[in-house]
Short mmCIF file of N, CA and C and ligand atoms in Angstrom, two decimals:
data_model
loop_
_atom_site.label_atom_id
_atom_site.label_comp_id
_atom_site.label_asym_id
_atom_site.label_seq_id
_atom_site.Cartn_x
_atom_site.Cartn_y
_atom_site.Cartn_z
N UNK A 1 0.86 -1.20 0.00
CA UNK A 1 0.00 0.00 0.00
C UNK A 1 0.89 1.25 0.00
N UNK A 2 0.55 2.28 -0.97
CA UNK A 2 1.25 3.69 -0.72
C UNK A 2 1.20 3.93 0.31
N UNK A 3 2.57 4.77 1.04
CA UNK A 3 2.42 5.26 2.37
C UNK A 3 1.65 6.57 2.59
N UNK A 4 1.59 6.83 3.62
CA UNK A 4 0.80 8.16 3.53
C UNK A 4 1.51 9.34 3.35
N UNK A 5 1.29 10.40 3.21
CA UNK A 5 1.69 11.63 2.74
C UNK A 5 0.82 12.77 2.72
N UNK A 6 1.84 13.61 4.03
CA UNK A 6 1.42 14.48 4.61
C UNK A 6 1.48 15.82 4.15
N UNK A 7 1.39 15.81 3.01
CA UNK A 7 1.25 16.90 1.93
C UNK A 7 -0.02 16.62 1.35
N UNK A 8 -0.98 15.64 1.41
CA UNK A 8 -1.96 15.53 1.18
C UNK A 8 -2.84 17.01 1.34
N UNK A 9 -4.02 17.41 0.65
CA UNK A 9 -4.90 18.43 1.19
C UNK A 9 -5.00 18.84 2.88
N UNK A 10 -6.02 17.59 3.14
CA UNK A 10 -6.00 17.39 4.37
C UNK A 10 -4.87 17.75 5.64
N UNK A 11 -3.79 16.97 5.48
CA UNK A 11 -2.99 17.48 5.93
C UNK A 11 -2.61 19.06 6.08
N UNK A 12 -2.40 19.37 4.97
CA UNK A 12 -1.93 21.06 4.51
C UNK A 12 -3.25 22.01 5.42
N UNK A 13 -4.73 21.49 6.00
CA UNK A 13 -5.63 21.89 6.71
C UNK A 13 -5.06 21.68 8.01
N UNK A 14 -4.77 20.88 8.26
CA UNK A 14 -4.56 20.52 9.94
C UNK A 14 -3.29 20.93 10.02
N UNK A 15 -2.39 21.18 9.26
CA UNK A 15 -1.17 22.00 9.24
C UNK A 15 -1.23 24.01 9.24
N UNK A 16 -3.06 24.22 9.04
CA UNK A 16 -2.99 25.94 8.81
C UNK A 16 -2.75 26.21 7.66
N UNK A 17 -1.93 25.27 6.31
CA UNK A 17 -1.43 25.92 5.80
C UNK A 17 -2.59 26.05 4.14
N UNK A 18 -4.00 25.89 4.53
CA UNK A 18 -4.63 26.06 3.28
C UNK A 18 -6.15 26.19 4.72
N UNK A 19 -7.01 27.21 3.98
CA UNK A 19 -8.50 27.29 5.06
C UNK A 19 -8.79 26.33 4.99
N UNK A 20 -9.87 26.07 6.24
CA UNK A 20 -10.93 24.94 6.15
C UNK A 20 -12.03 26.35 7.03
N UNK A 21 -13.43 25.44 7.37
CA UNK A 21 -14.42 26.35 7.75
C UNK A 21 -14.80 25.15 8.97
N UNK A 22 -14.27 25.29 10.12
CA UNK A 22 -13.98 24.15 11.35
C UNK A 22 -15.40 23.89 12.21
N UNK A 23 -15.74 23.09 12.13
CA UNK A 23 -17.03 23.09 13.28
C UNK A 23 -16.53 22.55 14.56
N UNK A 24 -15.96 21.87 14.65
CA UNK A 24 -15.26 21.02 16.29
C UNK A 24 -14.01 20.58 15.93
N UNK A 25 -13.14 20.70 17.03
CA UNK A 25 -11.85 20.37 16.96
C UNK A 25 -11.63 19.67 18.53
N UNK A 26 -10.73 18.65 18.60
CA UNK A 26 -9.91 18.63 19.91
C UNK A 26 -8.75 17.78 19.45
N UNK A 27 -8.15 17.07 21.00
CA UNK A 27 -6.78 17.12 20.93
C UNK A 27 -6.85 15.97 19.16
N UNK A 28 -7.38 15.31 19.32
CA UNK A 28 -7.18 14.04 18.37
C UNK A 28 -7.89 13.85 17.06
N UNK A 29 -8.86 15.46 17.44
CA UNK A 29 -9.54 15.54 15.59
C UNK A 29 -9.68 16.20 15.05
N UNK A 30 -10.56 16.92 14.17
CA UNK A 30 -11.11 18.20 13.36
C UNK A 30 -11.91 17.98 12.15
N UNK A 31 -13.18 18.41 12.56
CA UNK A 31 -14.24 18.62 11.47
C UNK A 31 -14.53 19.80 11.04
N UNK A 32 -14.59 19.87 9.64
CA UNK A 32 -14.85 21.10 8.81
C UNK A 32 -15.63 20.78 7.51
N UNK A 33 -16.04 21.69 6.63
CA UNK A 33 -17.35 21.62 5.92
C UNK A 33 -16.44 21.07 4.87
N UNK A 34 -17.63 20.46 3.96
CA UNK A 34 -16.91 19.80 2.74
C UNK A 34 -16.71 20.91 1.71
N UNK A 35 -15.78 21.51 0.93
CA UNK A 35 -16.07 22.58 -0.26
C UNK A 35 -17.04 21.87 -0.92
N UNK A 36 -17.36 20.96 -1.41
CA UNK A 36 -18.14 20.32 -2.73
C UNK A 36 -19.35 19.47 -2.38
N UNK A 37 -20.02 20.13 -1.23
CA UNK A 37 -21.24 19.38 -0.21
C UNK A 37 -21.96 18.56 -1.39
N UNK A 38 -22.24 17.83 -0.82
CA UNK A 38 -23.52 16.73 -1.79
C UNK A 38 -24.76 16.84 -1.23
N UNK A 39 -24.90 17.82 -0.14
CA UNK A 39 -25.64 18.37 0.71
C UNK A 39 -25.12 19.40 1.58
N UNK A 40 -26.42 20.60 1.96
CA UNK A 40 -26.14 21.94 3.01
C UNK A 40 -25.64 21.19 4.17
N UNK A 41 -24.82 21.05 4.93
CA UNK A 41 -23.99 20.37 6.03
C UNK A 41 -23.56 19.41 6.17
N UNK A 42 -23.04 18.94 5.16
CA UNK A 42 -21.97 18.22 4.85
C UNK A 42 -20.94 18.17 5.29
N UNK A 43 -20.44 17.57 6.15
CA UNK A 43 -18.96 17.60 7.27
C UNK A 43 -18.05 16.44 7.17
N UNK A 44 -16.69 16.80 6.80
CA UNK A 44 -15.29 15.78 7.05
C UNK A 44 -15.39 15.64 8.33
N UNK A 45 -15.10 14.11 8.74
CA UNK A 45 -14.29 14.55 10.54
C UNK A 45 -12.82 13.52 10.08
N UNK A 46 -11.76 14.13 10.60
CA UNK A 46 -10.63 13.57 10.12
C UNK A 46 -9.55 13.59 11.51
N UNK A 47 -9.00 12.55 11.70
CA UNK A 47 -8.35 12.41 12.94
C UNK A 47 -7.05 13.24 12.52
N UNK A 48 -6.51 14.39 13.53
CA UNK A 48 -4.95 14.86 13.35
C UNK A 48 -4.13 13.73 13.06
N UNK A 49 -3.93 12.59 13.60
CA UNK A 49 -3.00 11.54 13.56
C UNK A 49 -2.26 10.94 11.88
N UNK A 50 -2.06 11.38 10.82
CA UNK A 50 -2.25 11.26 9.66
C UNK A 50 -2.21 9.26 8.98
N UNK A 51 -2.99 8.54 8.72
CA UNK A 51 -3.63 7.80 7.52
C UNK A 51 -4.00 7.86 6.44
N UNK A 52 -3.30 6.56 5.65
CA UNK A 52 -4.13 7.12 4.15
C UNK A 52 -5.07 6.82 4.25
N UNK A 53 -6.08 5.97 4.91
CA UNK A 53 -7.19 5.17 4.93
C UNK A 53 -7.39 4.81 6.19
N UNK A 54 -8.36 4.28 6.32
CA UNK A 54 -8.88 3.14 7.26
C UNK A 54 -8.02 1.98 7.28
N UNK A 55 -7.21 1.37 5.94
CA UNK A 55 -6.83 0.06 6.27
C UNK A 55 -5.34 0.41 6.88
N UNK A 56 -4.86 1.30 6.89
CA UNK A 56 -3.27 1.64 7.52
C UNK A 56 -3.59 2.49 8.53
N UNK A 57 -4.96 2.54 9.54
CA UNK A 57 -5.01 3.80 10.61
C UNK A 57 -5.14 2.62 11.54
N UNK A 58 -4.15 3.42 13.10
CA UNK A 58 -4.38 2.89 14.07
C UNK A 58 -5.33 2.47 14.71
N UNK A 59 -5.40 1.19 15.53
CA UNK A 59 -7.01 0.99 15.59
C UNK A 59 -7.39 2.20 16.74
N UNK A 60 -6.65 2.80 17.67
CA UNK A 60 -6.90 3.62 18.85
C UNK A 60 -6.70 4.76 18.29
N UNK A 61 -6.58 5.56 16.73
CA UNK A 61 -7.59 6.56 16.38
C UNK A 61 -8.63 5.99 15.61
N UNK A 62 -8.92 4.86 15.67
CA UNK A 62 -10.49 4.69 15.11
C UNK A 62 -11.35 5.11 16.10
N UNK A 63 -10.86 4.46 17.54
CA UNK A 63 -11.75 4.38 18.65
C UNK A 63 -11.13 5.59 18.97
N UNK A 64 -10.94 7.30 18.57
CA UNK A 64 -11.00 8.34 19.25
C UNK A 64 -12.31 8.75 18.09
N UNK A 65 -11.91 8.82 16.61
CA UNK A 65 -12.49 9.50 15.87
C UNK A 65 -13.93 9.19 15.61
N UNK A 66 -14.46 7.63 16.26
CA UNK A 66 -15.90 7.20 15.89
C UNK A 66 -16.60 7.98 16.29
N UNK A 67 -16.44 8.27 18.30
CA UNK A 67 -17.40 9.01 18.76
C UNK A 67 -17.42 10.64 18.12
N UNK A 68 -16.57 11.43 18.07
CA UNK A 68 -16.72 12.47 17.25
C UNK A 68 -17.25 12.52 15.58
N UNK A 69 -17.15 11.45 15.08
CA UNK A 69 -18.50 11.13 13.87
C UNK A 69 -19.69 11.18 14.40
N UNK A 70 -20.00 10.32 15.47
CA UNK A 70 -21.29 10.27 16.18
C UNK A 70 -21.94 11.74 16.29
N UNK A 71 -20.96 12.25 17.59
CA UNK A 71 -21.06 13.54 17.63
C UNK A 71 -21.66 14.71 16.83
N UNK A 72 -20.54 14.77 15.54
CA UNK A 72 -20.90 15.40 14.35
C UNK A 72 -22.31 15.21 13.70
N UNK A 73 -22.70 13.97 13.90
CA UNK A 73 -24.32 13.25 12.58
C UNK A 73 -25.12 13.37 13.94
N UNK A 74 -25.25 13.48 15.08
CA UNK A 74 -26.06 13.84 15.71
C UNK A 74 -26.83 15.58 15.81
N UNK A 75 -25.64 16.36 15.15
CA UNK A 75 -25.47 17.79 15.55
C UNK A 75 -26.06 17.91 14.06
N UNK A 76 -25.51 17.43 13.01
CA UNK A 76 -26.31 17.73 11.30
C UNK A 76 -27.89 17.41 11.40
N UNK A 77 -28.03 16.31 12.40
CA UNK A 77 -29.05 16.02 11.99
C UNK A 77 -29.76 16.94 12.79
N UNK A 78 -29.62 17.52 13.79
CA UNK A 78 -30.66 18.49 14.44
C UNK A 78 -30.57 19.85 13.84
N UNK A 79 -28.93 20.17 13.24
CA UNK A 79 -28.74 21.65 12.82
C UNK A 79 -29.72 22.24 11.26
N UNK A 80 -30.29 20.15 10.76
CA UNK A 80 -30.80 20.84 9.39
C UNK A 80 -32.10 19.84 9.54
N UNK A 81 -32.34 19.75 10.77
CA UNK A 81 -34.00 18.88 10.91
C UNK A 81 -34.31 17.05 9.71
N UNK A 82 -32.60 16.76 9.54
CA UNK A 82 -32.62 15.95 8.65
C UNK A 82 -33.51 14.67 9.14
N UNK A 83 -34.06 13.67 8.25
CA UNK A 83 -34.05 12.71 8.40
C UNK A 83 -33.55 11.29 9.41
N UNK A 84 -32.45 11.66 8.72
CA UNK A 84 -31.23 10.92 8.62
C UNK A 84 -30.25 11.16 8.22
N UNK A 85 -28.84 10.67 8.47
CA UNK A 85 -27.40 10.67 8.33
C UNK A 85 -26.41 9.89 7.68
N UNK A 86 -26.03 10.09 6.36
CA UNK A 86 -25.13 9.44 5.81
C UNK A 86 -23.90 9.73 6.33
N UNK A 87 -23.10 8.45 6.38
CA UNK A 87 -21.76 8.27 6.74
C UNK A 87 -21.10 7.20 6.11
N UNK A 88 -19.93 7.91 5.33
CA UNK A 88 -19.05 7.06 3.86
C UNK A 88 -17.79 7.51 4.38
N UNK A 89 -17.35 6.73 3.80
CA UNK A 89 -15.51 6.58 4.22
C UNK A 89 -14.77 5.67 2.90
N UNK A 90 -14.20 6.02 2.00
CA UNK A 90 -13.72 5.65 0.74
C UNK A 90 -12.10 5.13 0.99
N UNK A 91 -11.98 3.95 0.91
CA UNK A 91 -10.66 3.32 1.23
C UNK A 91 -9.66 2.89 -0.54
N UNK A 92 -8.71 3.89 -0.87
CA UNK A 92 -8.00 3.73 -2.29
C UNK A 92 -8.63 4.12 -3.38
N UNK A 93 -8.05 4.40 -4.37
CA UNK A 93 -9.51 4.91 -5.67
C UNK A 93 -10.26 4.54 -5.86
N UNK A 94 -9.99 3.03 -6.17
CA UNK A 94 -10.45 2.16 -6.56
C UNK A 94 -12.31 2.30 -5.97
N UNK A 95 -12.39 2.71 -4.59
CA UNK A 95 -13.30 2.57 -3.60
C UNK A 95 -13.96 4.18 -3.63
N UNK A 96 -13.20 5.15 -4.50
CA UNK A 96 -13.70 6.54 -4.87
C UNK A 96 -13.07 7.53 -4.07
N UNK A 97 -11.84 7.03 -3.51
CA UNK A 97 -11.25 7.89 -2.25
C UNK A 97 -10.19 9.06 -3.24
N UNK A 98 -10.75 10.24 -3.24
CA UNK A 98 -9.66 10.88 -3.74
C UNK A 98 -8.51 11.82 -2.66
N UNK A 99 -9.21 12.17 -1.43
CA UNK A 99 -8.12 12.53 -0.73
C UNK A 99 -7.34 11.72 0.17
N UNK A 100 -6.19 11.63 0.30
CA UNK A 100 -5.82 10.77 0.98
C UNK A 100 -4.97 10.58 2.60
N UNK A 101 -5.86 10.88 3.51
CA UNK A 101 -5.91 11.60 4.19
C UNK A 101 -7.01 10.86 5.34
N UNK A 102 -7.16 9.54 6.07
CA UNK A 102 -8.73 9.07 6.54
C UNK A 102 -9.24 10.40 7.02
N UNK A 103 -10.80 10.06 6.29
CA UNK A 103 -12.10 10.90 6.98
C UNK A 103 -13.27 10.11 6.57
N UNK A 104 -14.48 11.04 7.35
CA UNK A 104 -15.33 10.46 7.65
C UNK A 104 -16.58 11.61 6.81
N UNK A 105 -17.12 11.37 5.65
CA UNK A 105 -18.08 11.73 5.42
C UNK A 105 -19.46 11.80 6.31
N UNK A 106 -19.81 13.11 6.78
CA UNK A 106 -20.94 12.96 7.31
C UNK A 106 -22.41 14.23 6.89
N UNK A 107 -23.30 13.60 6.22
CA UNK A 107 -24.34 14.22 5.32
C UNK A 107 -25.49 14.22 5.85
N UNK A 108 -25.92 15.10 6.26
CA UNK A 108 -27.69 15.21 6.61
C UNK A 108 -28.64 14.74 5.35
N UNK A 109 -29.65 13.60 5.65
CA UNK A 109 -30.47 13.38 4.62
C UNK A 109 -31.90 13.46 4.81
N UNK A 110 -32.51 14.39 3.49
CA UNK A 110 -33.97 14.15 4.08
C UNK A 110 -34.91 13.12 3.11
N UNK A 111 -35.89 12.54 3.42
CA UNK A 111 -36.76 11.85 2.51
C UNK A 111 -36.54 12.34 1.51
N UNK A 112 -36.62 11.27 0.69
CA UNK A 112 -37.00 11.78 -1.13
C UNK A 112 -36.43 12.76 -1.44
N UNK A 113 -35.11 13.53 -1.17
CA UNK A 113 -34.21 14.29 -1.31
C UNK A 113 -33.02 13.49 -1.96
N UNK A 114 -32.66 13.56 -3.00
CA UNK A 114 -31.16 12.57 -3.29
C UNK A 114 -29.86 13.43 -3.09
N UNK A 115 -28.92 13.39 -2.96
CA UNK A 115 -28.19 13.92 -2.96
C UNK A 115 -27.32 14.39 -3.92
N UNK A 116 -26.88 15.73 -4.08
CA UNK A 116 -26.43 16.36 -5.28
C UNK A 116 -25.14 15.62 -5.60
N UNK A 117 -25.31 15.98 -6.81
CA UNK A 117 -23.99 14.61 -7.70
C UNK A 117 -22.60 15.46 -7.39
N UNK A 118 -21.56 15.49 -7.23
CA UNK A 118 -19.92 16.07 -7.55
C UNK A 118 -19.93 16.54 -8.86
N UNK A 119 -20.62 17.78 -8.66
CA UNK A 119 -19.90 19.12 -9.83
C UNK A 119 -18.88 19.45 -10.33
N UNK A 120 -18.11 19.09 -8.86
CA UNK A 120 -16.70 19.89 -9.07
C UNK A 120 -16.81 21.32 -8.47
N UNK A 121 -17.82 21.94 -8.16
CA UNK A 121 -18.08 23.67 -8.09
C UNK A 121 -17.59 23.50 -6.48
N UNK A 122 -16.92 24.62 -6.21
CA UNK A 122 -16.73 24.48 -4.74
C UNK A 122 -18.66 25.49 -3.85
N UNK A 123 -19.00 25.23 -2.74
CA UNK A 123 -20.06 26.17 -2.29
C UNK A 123 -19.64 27.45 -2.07
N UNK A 124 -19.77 28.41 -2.23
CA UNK A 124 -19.69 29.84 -1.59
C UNK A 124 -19.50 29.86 -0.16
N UNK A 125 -18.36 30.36 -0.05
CA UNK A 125 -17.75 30.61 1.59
C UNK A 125 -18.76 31.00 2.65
N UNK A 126 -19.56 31.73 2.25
CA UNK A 126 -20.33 32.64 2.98
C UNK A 126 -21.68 31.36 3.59
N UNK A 127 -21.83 30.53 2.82
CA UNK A 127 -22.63 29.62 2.56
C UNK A 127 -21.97 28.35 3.87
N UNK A 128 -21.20 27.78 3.28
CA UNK A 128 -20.40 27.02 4.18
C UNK A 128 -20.28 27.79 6.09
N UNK A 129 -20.21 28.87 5.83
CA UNK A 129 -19.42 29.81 6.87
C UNK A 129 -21.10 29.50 7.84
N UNK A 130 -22.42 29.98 7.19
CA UNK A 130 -23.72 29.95 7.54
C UNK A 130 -24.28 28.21 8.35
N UNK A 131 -23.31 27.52 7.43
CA UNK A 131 -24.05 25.88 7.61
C UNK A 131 -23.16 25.41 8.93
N UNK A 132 -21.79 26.15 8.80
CA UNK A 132 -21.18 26.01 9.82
C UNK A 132 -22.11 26.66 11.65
N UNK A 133 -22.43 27.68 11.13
CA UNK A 133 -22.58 28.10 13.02
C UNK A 133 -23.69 27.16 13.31
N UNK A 134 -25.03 27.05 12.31
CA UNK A 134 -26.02 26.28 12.38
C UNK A 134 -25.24 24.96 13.27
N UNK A 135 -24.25 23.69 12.40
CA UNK A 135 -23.95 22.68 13.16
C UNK A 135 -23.26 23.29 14.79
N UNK A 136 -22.17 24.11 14.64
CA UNK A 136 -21.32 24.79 16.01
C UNK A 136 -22.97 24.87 17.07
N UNK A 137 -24.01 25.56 16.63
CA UNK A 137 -25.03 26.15 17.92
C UNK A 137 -25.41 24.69 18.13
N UNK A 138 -25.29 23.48 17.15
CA UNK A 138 -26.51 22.24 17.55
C UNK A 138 -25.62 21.81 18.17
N UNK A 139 -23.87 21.36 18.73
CA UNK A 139 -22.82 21.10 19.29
C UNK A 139 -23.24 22.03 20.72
N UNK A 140 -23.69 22.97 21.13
CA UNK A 140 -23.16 23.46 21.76
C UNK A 140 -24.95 23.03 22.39
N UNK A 141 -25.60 23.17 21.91
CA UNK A 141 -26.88 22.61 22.75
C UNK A 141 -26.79 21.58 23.27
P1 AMP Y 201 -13.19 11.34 -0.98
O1 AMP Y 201 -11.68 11.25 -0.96
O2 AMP Y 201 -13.77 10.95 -2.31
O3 AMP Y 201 -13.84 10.59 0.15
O4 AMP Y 201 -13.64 12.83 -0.80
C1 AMP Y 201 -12.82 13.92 -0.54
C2 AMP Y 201 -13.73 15.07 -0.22
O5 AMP Y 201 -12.93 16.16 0.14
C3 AMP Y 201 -14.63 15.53 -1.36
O6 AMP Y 201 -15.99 15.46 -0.95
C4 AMP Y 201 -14.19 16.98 -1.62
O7 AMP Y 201 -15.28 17.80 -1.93
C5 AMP Y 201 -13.56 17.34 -0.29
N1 AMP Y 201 -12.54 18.36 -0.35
C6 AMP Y 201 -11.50 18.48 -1.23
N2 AMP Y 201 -10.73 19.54 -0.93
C7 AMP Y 201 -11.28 20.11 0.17
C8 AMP Y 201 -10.94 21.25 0.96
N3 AMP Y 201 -9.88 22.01 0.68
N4 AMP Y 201 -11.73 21.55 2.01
C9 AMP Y 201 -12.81 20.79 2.31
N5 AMP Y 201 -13.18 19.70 1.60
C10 AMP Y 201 -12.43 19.37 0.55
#
């Protein structure tokens, strides 16, 4: 398996050295909005610890980063009255993973709503910045 590489996107986020739009952070993680939502609150949660995947991550940041997924799809789902909560995690291309970097897709879903296809368009900052306090106030309730 390629090793990982911490020049990845991801990385270069948890390094400062490119924005993200952060909803929760602590010692062992950080969630921030997706640029290319497939839905309005759409959230990475990605452990600091760097992995290319799931199949080369320690098992004791799996068991830090689950509950802060939890966390996160509990807070989407109240911040946008969803349904329900998708949660995807793409292991090599092959599996659709283009950053490489483990995270944790997490998507508010409502009935009979599908989810928007990968444009490519990034969302408007201002937009992201909005979907953000929405999840931050449902975290903090
Ligand atoms: P994947 O590797 O297919 O599981 O998905 C990577 C995800 O990262 C995609 O949904 C992208 O929209 C998202 N993405 C790429 N660059 C950034 C970035 N700079 N900030 C936030 N999300 C990003």
């Amino acid at each position: 398996m390629t090793a990982y590489d911490p020049n990845n996107i991801f990385g270069k986020i948890l390094k400062g050295e490119i924005p993200s739009v952060r909803v929760y952070e602590d010692d062992h993680t950080v969630a921030f909005m997706d640029v290319m939502p497939h839905a309005p609150g759409h959230v990475l949660v990605i452990p600091r610890k760097g992995s290319r995947n799931i199949l080369d991550a320690d098992a004791e940041v799996l068991a830090r980063t689950i509950p802060v997924v939890q966390k996160i799809a509990n807070a989407v789902k109240e911040a946008f009255e969803a349904d329900g909560v998708y949660i995807a995690q793409f292991n090599e291309p092959a599996a659709g993973q283009t950053v490489f970097h483990l995270h944790f897709h997490v998507i508010p879903r409502h009935e009979g709503l599908p989810l928007k296809p990968h444009s490519g368009a990034m969302e408007d900052g201002a937009v992201l910045k909005a979907n953000a306090e929405k999840i931050k106030a449902a975290l903090e309730g």
